[in-house]
Tab-separated table of C-alpha atoms in Angstrom:
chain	number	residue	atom	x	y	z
A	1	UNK	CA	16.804	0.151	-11.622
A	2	UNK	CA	13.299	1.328	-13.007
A	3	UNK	CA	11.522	0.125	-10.401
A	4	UNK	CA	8.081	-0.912	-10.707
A	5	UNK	CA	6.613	0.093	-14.457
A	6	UNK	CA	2.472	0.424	-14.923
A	7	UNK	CA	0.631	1.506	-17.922
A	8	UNK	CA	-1.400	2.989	-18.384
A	9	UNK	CA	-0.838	5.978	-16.104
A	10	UNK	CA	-4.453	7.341	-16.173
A	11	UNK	CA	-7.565	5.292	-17.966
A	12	UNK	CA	-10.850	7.115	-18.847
A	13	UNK	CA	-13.334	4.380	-20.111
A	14	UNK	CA	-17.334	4.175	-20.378
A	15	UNK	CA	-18.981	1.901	-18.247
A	16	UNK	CA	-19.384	-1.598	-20.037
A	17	UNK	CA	-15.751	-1.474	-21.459
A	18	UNK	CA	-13.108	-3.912	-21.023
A	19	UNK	CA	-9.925	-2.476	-18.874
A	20	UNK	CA	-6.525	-3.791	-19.176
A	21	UNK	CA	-4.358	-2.489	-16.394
A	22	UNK	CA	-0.533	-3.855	-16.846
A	23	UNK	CA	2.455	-4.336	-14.692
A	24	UNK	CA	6.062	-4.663	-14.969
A	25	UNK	CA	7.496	-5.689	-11.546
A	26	UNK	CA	11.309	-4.851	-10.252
A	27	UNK	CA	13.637	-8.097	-12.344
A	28	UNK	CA	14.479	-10.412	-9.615
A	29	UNK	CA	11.310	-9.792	-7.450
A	30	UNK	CA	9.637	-12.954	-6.968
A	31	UNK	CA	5.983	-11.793	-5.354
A	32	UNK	CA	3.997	-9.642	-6.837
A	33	UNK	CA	0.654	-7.565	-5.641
A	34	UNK	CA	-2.535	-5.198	-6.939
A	35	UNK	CA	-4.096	-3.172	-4.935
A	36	UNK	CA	-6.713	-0.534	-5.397
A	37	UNK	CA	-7.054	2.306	-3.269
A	38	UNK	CA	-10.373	4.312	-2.715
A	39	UNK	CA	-11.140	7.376	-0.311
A	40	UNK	CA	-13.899	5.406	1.147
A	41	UNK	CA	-12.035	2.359	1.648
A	42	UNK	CA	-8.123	3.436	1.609
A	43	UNK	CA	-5.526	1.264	0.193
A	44	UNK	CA	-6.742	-2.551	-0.400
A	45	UNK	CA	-4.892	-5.615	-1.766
A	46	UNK	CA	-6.525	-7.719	-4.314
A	47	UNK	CA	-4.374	-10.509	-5.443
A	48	UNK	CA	-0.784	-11.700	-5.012
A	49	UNK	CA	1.770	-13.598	-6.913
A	50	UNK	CA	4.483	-15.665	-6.019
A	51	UNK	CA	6.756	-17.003	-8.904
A	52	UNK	CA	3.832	-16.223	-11.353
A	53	UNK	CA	1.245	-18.689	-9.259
A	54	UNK	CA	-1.874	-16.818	-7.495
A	55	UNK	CA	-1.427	-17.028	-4.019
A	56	UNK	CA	-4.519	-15.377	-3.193
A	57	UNK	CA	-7.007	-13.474	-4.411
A	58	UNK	CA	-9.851	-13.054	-1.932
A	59	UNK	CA	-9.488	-9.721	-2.145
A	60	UNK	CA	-10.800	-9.634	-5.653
A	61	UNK	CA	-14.364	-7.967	-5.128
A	62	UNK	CA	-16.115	-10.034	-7.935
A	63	UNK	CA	-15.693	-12.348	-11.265
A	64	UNK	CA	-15.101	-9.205	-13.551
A	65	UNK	CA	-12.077	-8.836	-11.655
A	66	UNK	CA	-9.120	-11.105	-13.378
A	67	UNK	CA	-5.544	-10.772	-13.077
A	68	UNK	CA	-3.202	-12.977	-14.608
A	69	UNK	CA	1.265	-13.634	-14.934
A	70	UNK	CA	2.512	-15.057	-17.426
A	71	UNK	CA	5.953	-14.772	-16.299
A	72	UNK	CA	8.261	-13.360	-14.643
A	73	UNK	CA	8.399	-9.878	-15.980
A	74	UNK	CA	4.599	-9.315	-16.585
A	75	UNK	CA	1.099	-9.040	-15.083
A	76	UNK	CA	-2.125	-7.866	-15.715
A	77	UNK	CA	-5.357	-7.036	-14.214
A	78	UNK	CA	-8.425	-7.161	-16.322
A	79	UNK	CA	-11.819	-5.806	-15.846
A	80	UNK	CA	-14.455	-7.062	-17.759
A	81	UNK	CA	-17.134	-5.227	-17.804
A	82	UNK	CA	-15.967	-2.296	-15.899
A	83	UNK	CA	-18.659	-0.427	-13.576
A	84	UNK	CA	-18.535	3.698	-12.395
A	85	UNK	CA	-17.680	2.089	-8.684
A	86	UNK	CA	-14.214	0.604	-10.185
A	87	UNK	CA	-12.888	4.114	-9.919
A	88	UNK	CA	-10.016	4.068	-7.849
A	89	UNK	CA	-5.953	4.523	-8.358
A	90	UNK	CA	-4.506	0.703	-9.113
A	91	UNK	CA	-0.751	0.394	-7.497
A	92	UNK	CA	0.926	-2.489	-8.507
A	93	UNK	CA	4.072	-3.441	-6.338
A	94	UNK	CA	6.652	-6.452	-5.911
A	95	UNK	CA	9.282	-8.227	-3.949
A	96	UNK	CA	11.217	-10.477	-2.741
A	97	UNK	CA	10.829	-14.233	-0.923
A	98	UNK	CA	13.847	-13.026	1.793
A	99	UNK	CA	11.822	-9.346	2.229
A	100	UNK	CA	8.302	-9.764	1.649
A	101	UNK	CA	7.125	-7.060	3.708
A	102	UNK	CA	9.238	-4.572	1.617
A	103	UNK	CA	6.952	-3.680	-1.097
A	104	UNK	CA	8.030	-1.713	-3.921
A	105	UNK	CA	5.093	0.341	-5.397
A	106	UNK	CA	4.511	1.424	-8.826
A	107	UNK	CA	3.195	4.919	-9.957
A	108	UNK	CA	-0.613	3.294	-9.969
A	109	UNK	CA	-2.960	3.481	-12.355
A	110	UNK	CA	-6.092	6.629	-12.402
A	111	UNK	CA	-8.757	4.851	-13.414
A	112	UNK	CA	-12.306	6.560	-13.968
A	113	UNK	CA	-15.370	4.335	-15.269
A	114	UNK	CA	-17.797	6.746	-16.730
B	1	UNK	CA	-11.399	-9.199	11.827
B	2	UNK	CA	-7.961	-7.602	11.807
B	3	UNK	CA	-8.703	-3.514	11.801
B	4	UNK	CA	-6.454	-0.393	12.034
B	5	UNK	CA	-7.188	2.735	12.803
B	6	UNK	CA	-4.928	5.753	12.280
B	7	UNK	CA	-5.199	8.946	14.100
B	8	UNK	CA	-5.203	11.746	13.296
B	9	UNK	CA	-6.161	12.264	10.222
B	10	UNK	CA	-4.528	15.263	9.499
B	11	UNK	CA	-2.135	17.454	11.073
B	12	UNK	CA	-0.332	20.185	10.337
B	13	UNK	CA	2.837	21.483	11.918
B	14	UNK	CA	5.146	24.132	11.899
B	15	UNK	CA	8.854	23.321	10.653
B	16	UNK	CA	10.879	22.087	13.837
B	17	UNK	CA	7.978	21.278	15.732
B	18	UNK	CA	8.056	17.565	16.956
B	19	UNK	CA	4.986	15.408	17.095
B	20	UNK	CA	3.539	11.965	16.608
B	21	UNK	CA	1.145	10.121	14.686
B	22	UNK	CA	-0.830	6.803	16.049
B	23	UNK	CA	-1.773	4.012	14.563
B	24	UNK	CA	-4.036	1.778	16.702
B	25	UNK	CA	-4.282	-2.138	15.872
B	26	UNK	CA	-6.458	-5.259	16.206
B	27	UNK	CA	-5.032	-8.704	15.003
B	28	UNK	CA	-5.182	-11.762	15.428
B	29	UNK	CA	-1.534	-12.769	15.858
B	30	UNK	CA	0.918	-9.953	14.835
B	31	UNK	CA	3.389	-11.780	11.459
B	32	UNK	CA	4.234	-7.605	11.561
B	33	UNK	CA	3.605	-3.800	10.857
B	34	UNK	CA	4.607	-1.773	8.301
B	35	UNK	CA	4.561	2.172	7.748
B	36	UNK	CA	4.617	3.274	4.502
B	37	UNK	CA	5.156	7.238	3.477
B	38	UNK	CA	2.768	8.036	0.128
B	39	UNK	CA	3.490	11.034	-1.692
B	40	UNK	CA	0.302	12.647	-3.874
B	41	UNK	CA	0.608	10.890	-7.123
B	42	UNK	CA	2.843	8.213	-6.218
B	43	UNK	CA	2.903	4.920	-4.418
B	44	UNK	CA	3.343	4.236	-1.286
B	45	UNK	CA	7.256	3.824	-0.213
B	46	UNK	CA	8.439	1.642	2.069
B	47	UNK	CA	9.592	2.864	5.856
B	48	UNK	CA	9.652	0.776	8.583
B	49	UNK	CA	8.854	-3.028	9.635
B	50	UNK	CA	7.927	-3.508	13.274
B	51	UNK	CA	7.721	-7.293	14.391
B	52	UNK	CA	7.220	-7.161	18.112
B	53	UNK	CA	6.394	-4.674	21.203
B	54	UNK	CA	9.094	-2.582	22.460
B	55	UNK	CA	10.625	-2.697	19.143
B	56	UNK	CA	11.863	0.641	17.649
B	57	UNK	CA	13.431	1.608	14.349
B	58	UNK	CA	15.003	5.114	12.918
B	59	UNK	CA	15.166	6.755	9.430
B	60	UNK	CA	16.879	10.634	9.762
B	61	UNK	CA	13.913	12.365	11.264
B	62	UNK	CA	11.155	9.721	11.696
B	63	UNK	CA	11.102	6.749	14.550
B	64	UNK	CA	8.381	4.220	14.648
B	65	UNK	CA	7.813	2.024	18.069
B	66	UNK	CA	5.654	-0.806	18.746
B	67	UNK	CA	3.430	-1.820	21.539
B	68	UNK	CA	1.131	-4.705	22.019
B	69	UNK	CA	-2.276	-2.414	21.301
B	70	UNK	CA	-0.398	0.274	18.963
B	71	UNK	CA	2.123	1.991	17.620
B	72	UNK	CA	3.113	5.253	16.886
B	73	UNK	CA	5.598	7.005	14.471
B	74	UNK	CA	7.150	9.991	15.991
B	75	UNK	CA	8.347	12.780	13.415
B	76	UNK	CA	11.579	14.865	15.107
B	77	UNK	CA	11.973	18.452	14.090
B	78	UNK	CA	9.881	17.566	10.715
B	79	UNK	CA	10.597	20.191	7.570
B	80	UNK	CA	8.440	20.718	4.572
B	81	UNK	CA	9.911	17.679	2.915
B	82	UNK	CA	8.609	15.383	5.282
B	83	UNK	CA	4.882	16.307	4.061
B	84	UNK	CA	2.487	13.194	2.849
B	85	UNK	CA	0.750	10.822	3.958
B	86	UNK	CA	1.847	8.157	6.339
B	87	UNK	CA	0.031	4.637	6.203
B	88	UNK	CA	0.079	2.058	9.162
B	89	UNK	CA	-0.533	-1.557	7.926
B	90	UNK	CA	-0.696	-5.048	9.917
B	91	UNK	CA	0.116	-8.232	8.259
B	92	UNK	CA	-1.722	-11.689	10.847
B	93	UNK	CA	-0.093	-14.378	11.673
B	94	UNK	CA	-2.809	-16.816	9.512
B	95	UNK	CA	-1.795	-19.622	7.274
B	96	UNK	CA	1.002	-18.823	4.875
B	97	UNK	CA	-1.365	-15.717	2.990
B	98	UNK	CA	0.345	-12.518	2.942
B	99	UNK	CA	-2.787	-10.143	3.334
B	100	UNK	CA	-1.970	-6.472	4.897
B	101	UNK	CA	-4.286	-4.293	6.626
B	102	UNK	CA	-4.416	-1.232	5.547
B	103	UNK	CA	-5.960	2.382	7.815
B	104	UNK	CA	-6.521	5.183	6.089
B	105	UNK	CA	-3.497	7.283	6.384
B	106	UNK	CA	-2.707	10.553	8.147
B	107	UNK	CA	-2.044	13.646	6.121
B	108	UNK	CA	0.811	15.606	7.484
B	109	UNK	CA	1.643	19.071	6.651
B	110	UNK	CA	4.921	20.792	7.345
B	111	UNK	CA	4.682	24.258	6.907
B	112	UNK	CA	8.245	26.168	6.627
């Protein structure tokens, strides 16, 4: 098994730019989760999946934050436009309905807003 | 607000020697708690999922137990391997979201 696939694996973009951050969860894996993690404020969760639906995404910080499934095999997390503070390392991860609280992580995405 | 606080920060042991590492909790209705290990440059891995107090549960050198107010993940004769960064989270017993708390981590070093 792969495991959990992101791309890109470090993103250096001005501020202003659209960023496209893109996840390829474990087949089989029916939830699916982005966090962002921070120094100042450690590792936080920003929107879930279940079976491609948002669950919830309160912990998107604001409206340039979008993240979207299409199916089963594919997510993304868009920001639009993208601000010096969005610099953090975005982990994607999934699982299952029978295990949700085992989370498989990806590699995460460096991201630095210039 | 649910919070958790991990202590200590950092610590930094000599191969063999046997310690702990705390992780301190405030919810509103334990659903569970997780520790994760996190390697530098890598996601966090799964460890351990704790659902009520008195539990315990065992992986080769580490053993995490639960009580009402904390729990704490004791680390057995630790070598150099067992360096990174161990992350406490809480998941509430609220509605049918799936939120974890996160703390910040402690930072262990193993030195051989």
């Amino acid at each position: 098994d792969a495991g959990v696939i992101q791309s890109p694996r470090h993103e250096v973009t001005e501020m202003g730019q659209e960023v496209t951050l893109r996840c390829k969860p474990i087949s089989g894996h029916d939830y699916l989760f982005w966090y962002r993690q921070t120094m100042m404020r450690g590792l936080e969760l920003l929107i879930y999946f279940n079976n491609n639906v948002p669950i919830d995404d309160s912990g998107m910080p604001e409206d340039r934050f979008s993240a979207k499934m299409p199916n089963a095999s594919f997510s993304t997390l868009k920001i639009q436009p993208s601000e010096p503070r969005d610099s953090a390392v975005y982990f994607c991860a999934s699982g299952t309905e029978r295990a949700q609280e085992t989370q498989y992580f990806g590699p995460g995405t460096r991201l630095l807003v210039l | 607000e649910d919070q958790v606080t991990q202590s200590p920060e950092a610590l930094r042991l000599q191969e063999g020697e046997s310690s702990s590492l705390n992780c301190s909790y405030t919810v509103s209705g334990l659903r569970g708690l997780f520790w994760y290990r996190q390697d530098p440059g890598k996601g966090p891995e799964f460890l351990f999922t704790l659902y009520s107090a008195g539990e315990e549960k065992e992986k080769e050198r580490l053993k995490a137990t639960l009580t009402k107010k904390e729990s704490f993940l004791h680390i057995t004769a630790p070598k150099p391997e067992d360096s990174a960064t161990y992350l406490c989270a809480v998941q509430a017993v609220t509605g049918g979201s799936y939120i974890p708390t996160f703390g910040r981590g402690t930072s262990l070093i193993v030195h051989p």
